[in-house]
CSV table of C-alpha atoms and ligand atoms in Angstrom, one decimal:
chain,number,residue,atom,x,y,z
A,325,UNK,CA,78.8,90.6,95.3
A,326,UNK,CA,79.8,93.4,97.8
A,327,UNK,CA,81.7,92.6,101.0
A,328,UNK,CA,83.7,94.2,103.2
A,329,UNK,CA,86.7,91.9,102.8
A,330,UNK,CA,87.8,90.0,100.0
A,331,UNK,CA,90.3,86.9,101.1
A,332,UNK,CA,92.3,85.4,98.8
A,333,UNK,CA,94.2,82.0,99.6
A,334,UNK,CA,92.8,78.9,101.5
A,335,UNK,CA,95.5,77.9,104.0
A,336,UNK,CA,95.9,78.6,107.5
A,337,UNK,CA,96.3,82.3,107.6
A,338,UNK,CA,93.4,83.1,105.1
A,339,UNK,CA,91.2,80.4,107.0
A,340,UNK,CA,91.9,81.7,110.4
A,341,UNK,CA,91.3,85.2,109.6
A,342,UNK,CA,87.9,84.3,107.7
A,343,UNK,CA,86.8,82.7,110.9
A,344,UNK,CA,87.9,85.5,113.5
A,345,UNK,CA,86.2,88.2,110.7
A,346,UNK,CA,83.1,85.8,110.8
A,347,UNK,CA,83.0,86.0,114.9
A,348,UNK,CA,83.2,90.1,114.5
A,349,UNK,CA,80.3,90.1,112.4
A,350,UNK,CA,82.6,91.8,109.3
A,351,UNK,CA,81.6,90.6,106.0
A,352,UNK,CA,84.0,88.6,103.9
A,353,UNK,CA,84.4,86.7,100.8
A,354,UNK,CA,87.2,83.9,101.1
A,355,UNK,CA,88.0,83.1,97.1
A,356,UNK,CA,90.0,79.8,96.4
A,357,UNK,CA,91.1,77.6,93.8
A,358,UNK,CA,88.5,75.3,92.4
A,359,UNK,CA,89.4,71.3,92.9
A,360,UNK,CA,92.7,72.3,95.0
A,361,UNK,CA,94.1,68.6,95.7
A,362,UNK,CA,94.6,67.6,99.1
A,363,UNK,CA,98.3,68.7,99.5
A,364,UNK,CA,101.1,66.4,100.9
A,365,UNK,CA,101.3,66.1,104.3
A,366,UNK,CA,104.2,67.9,105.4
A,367,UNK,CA,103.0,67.2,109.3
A,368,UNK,CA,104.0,70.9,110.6
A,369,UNK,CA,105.2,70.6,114.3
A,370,UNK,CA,104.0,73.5,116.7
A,371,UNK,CA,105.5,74.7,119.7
A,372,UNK,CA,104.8,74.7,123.0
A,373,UNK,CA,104.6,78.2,122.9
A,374,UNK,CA,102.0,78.1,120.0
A,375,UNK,CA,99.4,77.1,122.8
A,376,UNK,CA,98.5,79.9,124.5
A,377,UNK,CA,97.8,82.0,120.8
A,378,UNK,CA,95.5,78.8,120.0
A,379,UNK,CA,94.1,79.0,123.3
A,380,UNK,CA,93.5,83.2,123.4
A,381,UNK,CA,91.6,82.9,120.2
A,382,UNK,CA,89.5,79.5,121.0
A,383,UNK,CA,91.0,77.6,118.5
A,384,UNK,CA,92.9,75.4,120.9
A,385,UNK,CA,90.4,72.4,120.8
A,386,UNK,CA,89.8,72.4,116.9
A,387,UNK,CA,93.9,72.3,116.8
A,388,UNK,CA,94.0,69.2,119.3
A,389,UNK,CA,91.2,67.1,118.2
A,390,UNK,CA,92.6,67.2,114.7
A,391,UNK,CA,96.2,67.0,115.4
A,392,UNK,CA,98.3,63.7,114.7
A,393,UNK,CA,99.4,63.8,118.5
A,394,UNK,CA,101.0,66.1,121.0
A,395,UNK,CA,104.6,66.1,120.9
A,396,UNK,CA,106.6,66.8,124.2
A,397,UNK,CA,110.0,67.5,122.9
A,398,UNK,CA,112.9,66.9,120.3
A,399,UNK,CA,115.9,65.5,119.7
A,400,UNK,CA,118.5,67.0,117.6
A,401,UNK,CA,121.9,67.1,116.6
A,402,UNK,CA,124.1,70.5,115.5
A,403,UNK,CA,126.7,71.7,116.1
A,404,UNK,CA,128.2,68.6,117.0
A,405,UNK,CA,127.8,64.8,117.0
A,406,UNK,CA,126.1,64.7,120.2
A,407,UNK,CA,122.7,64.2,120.5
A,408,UNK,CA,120.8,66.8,122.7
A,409,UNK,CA,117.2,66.1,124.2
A,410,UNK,CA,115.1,69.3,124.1
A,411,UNK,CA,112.2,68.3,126.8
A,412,UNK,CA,109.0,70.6,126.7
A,413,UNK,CA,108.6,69.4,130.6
A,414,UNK,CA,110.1,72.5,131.9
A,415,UNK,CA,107.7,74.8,129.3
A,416,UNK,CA,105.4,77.1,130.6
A,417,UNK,CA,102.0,77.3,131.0
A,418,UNK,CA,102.1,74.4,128.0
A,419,UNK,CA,104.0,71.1,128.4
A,420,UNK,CA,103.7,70.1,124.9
A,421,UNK,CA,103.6,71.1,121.1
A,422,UNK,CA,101.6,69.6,118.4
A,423,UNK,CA,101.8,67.9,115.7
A,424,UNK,CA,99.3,69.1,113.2
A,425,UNK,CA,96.8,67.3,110.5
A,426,UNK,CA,97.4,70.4,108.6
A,427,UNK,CA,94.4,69.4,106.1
A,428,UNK,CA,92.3,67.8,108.4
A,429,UNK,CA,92.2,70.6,110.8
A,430,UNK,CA,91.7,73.2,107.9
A,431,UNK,CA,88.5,71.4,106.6
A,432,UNK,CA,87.6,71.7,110.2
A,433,UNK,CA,87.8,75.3,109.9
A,434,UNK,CA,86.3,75.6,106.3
A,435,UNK,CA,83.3,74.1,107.8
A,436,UNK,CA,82.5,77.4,109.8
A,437,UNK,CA,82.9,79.9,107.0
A,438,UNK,CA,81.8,77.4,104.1
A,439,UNK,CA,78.9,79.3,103.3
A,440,UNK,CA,81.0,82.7,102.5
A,441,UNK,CA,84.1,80.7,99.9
A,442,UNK,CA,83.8,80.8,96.6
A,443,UNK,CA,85.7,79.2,94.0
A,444,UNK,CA,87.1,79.8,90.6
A,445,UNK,CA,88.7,78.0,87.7
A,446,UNK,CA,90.3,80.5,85.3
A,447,UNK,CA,92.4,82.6,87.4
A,448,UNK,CA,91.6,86.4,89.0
A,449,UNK,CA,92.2,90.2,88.0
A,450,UNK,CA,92.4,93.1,90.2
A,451,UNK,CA,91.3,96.3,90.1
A,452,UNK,CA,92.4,98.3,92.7
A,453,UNK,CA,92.4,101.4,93.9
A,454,UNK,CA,94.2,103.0,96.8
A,455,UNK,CA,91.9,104.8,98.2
A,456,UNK,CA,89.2,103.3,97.3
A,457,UNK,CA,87.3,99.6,96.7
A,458,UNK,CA,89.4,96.9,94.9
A,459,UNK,CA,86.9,95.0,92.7
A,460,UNK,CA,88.6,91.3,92.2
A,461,UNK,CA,87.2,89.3,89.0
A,462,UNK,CA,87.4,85.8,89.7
A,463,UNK,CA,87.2,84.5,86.6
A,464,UNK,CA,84.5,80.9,86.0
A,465,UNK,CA,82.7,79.6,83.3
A,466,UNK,CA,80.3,82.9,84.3
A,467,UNK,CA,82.6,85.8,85.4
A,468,UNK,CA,82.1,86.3,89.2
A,469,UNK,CA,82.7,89.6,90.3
A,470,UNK,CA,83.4,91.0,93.9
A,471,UNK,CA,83.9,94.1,95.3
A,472,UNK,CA,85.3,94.8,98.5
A,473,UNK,CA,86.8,97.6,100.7
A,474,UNK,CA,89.8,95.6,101.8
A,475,UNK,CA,91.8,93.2,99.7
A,476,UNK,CA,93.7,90.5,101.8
A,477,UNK,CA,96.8,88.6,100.3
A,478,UNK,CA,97.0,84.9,101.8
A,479,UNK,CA,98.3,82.9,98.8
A,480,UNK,CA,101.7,81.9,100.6
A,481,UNK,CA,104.8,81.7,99.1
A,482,UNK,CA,103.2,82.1,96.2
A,483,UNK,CA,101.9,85.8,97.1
A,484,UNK,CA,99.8,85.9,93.9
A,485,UNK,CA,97.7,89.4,94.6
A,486,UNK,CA,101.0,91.5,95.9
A,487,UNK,CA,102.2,90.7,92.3
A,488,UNK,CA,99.7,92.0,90.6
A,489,UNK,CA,99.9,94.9,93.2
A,490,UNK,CA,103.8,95.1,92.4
A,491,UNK,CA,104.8,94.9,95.6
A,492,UNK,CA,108.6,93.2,95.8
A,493,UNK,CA,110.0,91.1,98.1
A,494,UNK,CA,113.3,90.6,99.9
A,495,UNK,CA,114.8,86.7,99.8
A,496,UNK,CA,117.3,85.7,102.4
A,497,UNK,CA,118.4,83.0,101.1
A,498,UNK,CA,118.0,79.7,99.0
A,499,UNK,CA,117.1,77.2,101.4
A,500,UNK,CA,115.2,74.2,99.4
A,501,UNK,CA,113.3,71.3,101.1
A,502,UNK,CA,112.6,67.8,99.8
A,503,UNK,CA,110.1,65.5,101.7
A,504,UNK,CA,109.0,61.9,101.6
A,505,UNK,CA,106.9,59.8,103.6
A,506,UNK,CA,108.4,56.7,104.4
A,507,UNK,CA,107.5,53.6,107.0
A,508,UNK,CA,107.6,54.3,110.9
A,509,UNK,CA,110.6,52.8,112.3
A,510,UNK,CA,111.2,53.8,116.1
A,511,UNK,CA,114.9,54.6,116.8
A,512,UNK,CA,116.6,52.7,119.8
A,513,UNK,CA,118.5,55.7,120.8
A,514,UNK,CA,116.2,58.8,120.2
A,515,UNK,CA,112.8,58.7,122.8
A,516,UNK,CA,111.3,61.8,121.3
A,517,UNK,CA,109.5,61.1,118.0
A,518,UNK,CA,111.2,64.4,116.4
A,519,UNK,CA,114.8,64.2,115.4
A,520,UNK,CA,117.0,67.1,113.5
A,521,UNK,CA,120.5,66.6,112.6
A,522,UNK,CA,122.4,68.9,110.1
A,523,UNK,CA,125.4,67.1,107.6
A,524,UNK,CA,127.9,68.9,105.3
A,525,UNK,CA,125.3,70.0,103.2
A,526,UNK,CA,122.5,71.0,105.2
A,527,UNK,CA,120.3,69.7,108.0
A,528,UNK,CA,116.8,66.7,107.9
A,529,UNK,CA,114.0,66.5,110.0
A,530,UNK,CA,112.4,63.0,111.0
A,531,UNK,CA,109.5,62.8,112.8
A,532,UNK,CA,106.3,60.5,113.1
A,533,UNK,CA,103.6,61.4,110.9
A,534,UNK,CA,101.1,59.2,112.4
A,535,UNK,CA,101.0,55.1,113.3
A,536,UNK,CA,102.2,53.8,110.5
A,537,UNK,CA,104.8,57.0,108.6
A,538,UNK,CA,107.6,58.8,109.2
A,539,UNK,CA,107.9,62.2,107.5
A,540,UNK,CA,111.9,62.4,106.6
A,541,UNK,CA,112.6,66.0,105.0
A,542,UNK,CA,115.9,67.2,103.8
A,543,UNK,CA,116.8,71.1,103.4
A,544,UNK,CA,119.6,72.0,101.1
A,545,UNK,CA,120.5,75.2,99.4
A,546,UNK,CA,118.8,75.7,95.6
A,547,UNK,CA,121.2,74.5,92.6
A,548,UNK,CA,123.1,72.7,95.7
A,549,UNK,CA,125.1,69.6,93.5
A,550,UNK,CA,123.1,67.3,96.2
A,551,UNK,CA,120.1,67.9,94.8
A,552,UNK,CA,120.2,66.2,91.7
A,553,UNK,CA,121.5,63.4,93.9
A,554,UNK,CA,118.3,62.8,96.1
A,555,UNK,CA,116.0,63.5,93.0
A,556,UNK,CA,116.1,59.4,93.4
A,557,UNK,CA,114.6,58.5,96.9
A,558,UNK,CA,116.0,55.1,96.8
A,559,UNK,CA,119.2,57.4,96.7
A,560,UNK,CA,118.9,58.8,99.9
A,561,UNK,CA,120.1,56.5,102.3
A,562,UNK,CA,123.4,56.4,100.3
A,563,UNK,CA,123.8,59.7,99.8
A,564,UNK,CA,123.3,60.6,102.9
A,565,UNK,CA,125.1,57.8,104.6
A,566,UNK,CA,127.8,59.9,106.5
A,567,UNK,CA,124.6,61.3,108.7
A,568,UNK,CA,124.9,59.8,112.4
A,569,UNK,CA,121.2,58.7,113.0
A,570,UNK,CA,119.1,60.3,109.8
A,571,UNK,CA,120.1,57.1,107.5
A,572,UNK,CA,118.9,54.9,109.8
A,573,UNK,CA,115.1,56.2,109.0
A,574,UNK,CA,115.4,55.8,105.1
A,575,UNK,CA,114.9,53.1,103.2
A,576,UNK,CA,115.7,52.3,99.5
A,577,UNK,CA,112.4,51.9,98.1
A,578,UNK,CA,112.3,53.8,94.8
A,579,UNK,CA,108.3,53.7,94.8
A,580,UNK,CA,108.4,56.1,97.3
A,581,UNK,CA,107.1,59.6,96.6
A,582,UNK,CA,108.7,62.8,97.6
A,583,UNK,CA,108.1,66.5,97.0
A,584,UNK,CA,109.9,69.5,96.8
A,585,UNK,CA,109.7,73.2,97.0
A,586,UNK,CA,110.8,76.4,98.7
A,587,UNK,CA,111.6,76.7,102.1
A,588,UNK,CA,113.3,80.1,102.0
A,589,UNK,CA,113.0,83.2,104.6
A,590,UNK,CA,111.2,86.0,102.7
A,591,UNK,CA,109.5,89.0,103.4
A,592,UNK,CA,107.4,91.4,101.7
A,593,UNK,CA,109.0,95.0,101.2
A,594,UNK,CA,105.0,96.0,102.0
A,595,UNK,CA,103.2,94.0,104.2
A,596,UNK,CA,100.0,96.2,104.2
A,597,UNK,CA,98.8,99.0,102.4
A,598,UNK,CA,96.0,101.7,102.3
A,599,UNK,CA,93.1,99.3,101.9
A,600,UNK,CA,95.1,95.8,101.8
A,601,UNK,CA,96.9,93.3,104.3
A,602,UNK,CA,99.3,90.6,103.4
A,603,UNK,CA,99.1,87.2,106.0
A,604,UNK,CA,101.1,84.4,107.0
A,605,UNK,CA,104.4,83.3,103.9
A,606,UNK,CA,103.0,86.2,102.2
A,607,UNK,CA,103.9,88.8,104.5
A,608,UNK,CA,107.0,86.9,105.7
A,609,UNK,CA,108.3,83.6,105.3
A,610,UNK,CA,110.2,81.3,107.5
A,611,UNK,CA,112.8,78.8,107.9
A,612,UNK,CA,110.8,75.2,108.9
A,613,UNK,CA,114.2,75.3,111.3
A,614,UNK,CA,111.7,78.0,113.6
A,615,UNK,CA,108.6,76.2,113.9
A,616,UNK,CA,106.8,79.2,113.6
A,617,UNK,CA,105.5,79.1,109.7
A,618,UNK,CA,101.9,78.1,111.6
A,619,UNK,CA,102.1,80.4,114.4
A,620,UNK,CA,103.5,82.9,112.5
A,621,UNK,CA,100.3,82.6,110.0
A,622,UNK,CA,97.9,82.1,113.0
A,623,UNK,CA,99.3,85.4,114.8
A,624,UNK,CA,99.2,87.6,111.7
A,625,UNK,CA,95.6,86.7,110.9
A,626,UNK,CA,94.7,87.7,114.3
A,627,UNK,CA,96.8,90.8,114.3
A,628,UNK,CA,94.9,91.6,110.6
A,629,UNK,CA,92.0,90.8,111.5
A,630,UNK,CA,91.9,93.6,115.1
A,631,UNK,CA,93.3,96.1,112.5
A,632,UNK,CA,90.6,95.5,110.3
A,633,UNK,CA,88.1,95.7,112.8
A,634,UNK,CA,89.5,99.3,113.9
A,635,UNK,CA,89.7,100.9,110.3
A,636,UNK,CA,86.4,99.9,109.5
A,637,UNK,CA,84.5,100.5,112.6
A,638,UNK,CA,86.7,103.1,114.0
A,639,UNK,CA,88.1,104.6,111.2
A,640,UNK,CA,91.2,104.7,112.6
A,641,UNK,CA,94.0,105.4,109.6
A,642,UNK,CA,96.9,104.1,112.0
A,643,UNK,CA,95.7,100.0,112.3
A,644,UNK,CA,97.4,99.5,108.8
A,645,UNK,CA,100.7,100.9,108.9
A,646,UNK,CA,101.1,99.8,112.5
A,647,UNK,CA,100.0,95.8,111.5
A,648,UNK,CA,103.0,96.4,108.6
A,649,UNK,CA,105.7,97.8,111.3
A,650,UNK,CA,104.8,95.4,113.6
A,651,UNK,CA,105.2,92.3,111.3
A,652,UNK,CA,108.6,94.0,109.9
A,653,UNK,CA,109.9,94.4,113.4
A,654,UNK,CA,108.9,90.7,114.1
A,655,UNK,CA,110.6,89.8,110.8
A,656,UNK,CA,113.9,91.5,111.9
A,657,UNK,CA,114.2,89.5,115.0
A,658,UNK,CA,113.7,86.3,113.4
A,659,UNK,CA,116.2,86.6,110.9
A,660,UNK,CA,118.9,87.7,113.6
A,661,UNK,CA,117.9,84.2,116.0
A,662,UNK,CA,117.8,82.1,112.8
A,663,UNK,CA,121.0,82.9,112.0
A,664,UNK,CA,122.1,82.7,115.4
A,665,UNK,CA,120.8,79.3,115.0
A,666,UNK,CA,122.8,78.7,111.8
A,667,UNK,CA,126.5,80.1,113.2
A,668,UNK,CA,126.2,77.3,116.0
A,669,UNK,CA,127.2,74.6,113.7
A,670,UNK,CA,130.5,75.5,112.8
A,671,UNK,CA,131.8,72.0,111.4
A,672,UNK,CA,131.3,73.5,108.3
A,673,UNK,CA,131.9,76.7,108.0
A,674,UNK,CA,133.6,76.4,104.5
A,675,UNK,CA,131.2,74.3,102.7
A,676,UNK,CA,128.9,76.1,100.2
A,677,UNK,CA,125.4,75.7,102.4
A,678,UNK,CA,126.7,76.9,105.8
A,679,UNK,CA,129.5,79.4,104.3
A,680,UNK,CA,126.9,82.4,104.1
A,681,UNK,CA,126.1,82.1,107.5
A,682,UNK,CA,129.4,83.0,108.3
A,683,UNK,CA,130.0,86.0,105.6
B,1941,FAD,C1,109.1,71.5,104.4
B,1941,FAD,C2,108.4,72.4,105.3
B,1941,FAD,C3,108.2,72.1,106.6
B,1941,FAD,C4,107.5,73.0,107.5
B,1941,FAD,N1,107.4,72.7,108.8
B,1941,FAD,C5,106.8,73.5,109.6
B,1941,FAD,C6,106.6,73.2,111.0
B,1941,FAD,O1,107.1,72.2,111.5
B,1941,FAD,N2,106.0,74.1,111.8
B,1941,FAD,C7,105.4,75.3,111.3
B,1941,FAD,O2,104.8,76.0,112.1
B,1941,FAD,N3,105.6,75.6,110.0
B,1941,FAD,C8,106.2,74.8,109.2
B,1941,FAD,N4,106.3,75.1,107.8
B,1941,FAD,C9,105.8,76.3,107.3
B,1941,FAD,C10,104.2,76.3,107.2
B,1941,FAD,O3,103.9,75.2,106.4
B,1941,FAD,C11,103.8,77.6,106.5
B,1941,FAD,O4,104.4,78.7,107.1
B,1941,FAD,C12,102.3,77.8,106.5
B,1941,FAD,O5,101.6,76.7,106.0
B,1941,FAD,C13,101.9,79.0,105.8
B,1941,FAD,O6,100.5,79.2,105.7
B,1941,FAD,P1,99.8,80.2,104.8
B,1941,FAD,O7,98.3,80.1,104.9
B,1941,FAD,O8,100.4,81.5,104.9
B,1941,FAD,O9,100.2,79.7,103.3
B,1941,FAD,P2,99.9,78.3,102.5
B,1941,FAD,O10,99.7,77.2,103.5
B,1941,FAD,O11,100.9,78.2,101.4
B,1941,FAD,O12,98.5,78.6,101.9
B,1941,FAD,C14,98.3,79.5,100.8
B,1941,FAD,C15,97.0,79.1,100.1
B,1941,FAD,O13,96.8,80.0,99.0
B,1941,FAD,C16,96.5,79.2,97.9
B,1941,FAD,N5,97.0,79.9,96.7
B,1941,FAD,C17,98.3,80.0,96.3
B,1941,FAD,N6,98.3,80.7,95.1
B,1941,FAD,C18,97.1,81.1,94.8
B,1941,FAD,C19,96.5,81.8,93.8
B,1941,FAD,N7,97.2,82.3,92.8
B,1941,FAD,N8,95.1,82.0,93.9
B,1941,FAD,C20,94.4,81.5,94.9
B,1941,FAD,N9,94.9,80.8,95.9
B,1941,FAD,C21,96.2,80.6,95.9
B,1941,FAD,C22,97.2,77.9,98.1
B,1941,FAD,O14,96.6,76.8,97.4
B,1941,FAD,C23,97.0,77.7,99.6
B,1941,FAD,O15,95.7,77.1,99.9
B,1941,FAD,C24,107.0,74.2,106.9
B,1941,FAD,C25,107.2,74.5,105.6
B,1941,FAD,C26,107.9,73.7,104.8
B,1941,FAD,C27,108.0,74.0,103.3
């Protein structure tokens, strides 16, 4: 099979770019997993200002017909024990955020470029050359071989081709998350149905999943003494029962199930090269504190997928290395708000997950 791109990686950045290639008329080849699971539903809030990206690249109507709801604001609670009520009323031009069926509005999207994914069962190999085609064996019961001019990385965290390409990446620090669904209760003193409020050692989200769930997760730092702790959801509400509002959403059902992973701020120390691009947590990764792990995915694919268009078409040798500065300068400014972000809870400035913050 010859294409011009190959995609590897079937979440929201390697979907979105398959279906902008697809509307260019450039040949691709998305390859995925066989039998991927339907993953847990970590219900990803987007902001306000995610809207007009959605809207720019008519993707706005697939995102809100599949999304859980809108949302039109927050309540959280840093820095001190006062609650503050972020209101997306005074947003512009969008009064409102989203929060997103991640899987529903993916299958949505899959539906488009179905025809061009292809799955395999064993595992893939690269061969690549710099300056020339990258020939990716996806390996089946029948080896499936495809050969392509540009090789795109969108495996996530888990940035599967740039380690077989040996490219590194810098980690900014060890930030953990642990999520569980548990029952919808409404709070009598928070209106917004999104709620964050950091503790002594580290910070939980609550908000609505749909009707009947609440989505309740907790970030902490890796090998953080805590975490052995909440390995026991029926745990939580005592462990965490100095939390202001947070301990009133849990509940001590052990049958509950919970996952965990990493929710660290990464990037790649290349985020494109000659005749490859990396997109979304593969290029850079970001705190779930930002928001912007979707929009951040959604606006690289874009960005890829006009530099793309302009080294094939064009031959223009420049679209590369300017997509990688661009996503490194992005990178930069993220980090210095995030931690911006982090220095405005001072409570506890000597406790092991907020001390680097203030190193
Ligand atoms: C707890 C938590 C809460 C979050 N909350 C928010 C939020 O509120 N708002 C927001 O915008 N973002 C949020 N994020 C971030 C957001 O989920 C990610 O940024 C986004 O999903 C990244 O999309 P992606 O397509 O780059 O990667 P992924 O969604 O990870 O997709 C990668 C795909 O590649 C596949 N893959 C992996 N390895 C391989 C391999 N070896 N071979 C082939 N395929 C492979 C995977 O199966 C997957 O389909 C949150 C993240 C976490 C952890």
């Amino acid at each position: 099979m010859k294409k011009e791109v190959i995609i590897i990686g079937n979440g929201i950045a390697g979907v979105t770019l398959a279906v902008l290639l697809q509307r260019k008329g450039i040949s691709f080849v998305l390859l995925h997993r066989e039998g991927e699971k339907e993953p847990f539903a970590l219900g990803e809030t987007l902001p306000p200002s995610a809207m007009p990206l959605l809207e720019q690249l008519k993707l706005l109507s697939l995102f809100e017909e599949n999304a859980y709801r809108k949302t039109y604001g927050y309540h959280s609670m840093w820095g001190s024990s006062r609650v503050t009520d972020i209101n997306f009323y005074h947003q512009n031009p969008y009064k409102n955020g989203l929060k997103i069926n991640k899987h529903q509005t993916l299958e949505k999207m899959r539906d488009l470029i179905r025809d061009d994914m292809v799955s395999y069962s064993k595992g893939f190999e690269i061969i690549h050359e710099e300056h020339g085609n990258t020939v990716v064996l996806a390996k089946n019961e029948g080896v499936k071989i495809v050969q392509g001019k540009i090789l795109i990385d969108a495996t996530g965290r888990n940035r599967a081709v740039l380690q077989k390409l040996k490219v590194e990446s810098t980690i900014y620090d060890e930030l953990v998350s642990l999520s569980c669904h548990i029952p919808k209760i409404e709070h009598p003193k928070l209106t917004h149905e999104v709620y964050v409020e950091s503790f002594k050692q580290g910070w939980g989200i609550v908000s609505a999943l749909n009707e009947t769930e609440n989505i309740c997760t907790i970030f902490t730092q890796k090998g953080h003494a805590i975490l052995q702790k909440l390995k026991d959801v029926s745990q939580w509400k005592s462990v965490l029962s100095e939390t202001i509002y947070l301990k009133d959403f849990l509940n001590e059902d052990a049958q509950i199930k919970f996952k965990g992973g990493n929710a660290n701020s990464s990037v790649a120390a290349q985020i494109a090269g000659n005749n490859w691009l990396a997109l979304g947590d593969t290029a850079m990764s970001f705190d779930p504190l930002s928001s912007h792990g979707i929009t951040n995915s959604i606006y690289t694919a874009s960005n890829a997928s006009e530099a793309i268009e302009k080294k094939l078409n064009f031959a223009d040798t420049e679209a590369f290395p300017e997509y990688d500065e661009t996503m490194k300068t992005i990178f930069q400014q993220y980090v210095q708000s995030k931690n911006k972000l982090y220095q405005q809870e001072t409570r506890w400035k000597e406790e092991a997950f907020w001390k680097p913050f203030f190193e």
